[in-house]
mmCIF file of C-alpha atoms in Angstrom:
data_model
loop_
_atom_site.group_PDB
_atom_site.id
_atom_site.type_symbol
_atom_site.label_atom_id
_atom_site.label_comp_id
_atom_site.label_asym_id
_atom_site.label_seq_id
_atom_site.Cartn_x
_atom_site.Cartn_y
_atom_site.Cartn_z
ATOM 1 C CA UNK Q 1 118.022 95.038 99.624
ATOM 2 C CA UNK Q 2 117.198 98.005 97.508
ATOM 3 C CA UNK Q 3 116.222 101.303 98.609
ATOM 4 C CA UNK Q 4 112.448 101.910 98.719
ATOM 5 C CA UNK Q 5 112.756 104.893 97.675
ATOM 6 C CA UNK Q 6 115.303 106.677 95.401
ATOM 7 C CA UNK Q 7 115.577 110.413 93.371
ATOM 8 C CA UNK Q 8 118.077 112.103 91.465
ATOM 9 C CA UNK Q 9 118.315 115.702 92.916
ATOM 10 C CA UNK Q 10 120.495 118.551 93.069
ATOM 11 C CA UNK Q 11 120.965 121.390 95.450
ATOM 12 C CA UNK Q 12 117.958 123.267 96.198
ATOM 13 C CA UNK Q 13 115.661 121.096 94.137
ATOM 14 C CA UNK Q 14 112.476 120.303 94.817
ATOM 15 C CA UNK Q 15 109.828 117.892 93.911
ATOM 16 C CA UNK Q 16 106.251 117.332 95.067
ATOM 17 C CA UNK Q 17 103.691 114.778 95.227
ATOM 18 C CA UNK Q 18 100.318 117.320 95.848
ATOM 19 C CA UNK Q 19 97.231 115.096 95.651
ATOM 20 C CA UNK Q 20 99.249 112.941 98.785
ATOM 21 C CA UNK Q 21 100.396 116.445 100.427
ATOM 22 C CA UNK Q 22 104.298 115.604 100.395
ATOM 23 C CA UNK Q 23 106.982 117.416 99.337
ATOM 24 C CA UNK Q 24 110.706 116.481 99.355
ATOM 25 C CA UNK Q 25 113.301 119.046 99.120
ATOM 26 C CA UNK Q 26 116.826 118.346 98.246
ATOM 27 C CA UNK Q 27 119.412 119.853 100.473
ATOM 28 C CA UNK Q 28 122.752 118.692 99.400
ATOM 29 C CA UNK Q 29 123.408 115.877 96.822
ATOM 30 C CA UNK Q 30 126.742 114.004 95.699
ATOM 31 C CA UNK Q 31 125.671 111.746 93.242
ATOM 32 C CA UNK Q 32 125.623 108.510 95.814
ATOM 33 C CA UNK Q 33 123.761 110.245 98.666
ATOM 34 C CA UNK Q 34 121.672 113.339 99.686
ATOM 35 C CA UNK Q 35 119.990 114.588 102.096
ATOM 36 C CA UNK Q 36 117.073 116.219 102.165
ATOM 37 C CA UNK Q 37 113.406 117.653 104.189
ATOM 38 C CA UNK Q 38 110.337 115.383 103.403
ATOM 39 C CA UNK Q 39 107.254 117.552 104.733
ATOM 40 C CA UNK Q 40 104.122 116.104 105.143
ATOM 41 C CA UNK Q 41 101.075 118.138 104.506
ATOM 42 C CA UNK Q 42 97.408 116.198 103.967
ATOM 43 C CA UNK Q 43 96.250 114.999 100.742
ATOM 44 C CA UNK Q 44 93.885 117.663 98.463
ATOM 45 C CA UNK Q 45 90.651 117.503 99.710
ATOM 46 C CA UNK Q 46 87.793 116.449 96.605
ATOM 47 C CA UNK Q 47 86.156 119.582 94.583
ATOM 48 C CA UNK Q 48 82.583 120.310 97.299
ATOM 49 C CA UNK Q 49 79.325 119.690 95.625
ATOM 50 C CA UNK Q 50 77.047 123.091 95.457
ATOM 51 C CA UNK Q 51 73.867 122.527 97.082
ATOM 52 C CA UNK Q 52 71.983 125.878 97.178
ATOM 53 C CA UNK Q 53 70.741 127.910 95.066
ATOM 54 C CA UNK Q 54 70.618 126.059 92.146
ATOM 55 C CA UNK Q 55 71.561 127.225 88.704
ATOM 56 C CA UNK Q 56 69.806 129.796 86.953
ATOM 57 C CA UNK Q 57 67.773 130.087 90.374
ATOM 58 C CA UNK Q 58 65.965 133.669 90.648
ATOM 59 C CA UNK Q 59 66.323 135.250 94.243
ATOM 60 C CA UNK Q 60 64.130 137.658 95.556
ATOM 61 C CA UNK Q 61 66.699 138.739 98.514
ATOM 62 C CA UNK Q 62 69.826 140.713 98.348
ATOM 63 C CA UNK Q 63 71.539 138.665 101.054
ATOM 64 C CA UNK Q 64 71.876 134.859 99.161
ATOM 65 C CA UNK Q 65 73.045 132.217 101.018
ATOM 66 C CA UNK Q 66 75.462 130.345 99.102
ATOM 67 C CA UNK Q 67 76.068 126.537 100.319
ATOM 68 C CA UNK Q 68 77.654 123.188 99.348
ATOM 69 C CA UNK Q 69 78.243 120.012 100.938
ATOM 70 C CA UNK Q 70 81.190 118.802 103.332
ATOM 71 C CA UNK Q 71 84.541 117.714 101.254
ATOM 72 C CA UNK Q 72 86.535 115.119 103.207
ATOM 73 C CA UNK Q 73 89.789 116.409 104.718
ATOM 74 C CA UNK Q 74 88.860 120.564 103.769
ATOM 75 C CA UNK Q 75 89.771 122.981 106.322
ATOM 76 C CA UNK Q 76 88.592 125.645 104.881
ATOM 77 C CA UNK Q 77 86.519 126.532 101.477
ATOM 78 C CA UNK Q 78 87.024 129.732 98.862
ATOM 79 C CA UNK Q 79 84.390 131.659 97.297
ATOM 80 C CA UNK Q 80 84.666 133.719 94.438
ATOM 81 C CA UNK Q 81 81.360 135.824 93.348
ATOM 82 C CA UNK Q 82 81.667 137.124 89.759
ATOM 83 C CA UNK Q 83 78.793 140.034 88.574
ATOM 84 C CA UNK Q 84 77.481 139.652 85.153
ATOM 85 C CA UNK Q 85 79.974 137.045 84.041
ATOM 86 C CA UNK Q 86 83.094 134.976 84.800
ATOM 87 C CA UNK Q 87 85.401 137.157 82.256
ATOM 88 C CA UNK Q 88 87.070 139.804 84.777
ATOM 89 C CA UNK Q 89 88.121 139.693 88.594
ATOM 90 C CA UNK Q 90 85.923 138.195 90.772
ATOM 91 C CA UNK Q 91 82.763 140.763 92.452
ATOM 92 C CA UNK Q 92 84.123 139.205 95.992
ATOM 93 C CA UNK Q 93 86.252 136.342 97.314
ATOM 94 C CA UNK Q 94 86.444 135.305 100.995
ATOM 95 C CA UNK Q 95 87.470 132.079 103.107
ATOM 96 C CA UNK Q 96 85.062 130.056 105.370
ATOM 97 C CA UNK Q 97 85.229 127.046 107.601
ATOM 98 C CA UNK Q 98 81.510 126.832 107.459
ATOM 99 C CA UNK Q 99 79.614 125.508 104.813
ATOM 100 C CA UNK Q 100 78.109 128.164 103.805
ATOM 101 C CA UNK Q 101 78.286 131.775 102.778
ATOM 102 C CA UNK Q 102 76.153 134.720 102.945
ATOM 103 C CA UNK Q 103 76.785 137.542 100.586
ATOM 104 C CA UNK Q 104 76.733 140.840 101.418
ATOM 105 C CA UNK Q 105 74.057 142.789 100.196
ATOM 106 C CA UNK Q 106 74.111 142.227 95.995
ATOM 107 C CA UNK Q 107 72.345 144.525 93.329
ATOM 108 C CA UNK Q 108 68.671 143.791 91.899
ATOM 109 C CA UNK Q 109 66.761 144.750 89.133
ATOM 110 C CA UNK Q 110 67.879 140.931 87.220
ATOM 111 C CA UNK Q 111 71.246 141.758 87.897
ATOM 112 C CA UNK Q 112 73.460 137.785 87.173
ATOM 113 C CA UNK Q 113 75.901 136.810 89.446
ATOM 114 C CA UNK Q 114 78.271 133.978 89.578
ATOM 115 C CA UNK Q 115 79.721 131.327 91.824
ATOM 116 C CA UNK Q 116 81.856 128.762 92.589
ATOM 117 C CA UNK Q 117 83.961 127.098 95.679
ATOM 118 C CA UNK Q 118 86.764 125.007 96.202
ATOM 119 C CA UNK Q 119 88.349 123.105 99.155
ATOM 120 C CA UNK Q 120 91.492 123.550 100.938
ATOM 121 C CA UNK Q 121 93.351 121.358 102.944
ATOM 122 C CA UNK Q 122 95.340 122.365 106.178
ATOM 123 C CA UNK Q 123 98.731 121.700 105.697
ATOM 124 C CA UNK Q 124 101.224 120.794 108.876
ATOM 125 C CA UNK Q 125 102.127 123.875 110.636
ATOM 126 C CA UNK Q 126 100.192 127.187 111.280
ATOM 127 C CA UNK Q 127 100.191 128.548 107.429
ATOM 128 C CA UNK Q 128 96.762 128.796 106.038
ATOM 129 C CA UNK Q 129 96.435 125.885 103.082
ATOM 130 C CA UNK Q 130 95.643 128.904 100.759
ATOM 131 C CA UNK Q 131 98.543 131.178 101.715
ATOM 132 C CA UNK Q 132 101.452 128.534 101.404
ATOM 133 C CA UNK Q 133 100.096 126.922 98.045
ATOM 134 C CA UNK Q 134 98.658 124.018 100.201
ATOM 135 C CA UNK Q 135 96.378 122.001 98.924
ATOM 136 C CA UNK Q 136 93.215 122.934 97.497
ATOM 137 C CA UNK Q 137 91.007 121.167 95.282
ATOM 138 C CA UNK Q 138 89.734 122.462 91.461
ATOM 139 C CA UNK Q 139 87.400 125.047 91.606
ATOM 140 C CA UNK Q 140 83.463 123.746 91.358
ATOM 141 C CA UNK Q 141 81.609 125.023 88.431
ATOM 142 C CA UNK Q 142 79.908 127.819 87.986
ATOM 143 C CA UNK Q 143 76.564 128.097 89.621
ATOM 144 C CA UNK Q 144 74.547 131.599 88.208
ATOM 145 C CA UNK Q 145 71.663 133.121 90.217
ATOM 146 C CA UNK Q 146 69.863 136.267 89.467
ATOM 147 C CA UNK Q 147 68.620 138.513 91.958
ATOM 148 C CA UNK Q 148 65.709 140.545 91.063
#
């Protein structure tokens, strides 16, 4: 019968298959066979919905507590905070398991901050999904808040 799967390859190559976590990396190839390393990773988890605090919310404390729902198969979820808008490096980014995040103390006086979170998968192995380009899904949009 015919092969269920097939690829043309050469040394070294690689090709991957991220939203189903699998990667399949050619070791040697000779035109009618090769052999290769299929690693299996899990499938990118789905963007999380933001819960809290909504958009354009005004917060009277300096501490916010950032949240967003559960995203099927996440291991872990990224946060970036921008100040005053999304153009330059983020204010702070950090990595949770919870879901949730509470700043550290922000600037008042109407200063505008900006959010956003996306999901990562765990991967096989002990690598975080982040560190090893694992899979993580898009980025949420940005949420704004303004503490006063």
């Amino acid at each position: 019968g015919e092969p269920a799967f097939s690829m043309v390859g050469v040394d070294g190559e690689t090709f991957t298959d991220a939203p189903n976590g699998i990667r399949v990396s050619v070791i040697s190839a000779n035109g009618v066979s090769a052999q290769v390393v299929i690693t299996l990773g899990q499938p990118v988890p789905p963007r999380p919905q933001l819960l809290s605090p909504a958009n354009r919310a005004a917060l009277t404390t300096l501490r916010p507590k950032l949240k967003w729902k559960l995203s099927a198969g996440a291991a872990t979820y990224e946060v970036e905070v921008y100040q005053g808008g999304t153009g330059g490096p983020p204010l702070l980014t950090t990595s949770t398991a919870l879901l949730f995040y509470k700043t550290p103390a922000l600037t008042g006086g109407g200063t505008k901050y900006f959010w956003r979170v996306r999901a990562c998968g765990a991967p096989l192995g002990a690598v975080p999904a982040s560190d090893s380009g694992g899979a993580c899904s898009g980025w949420t949009k940005f949420r704004q808040f303004t503490v006063k």
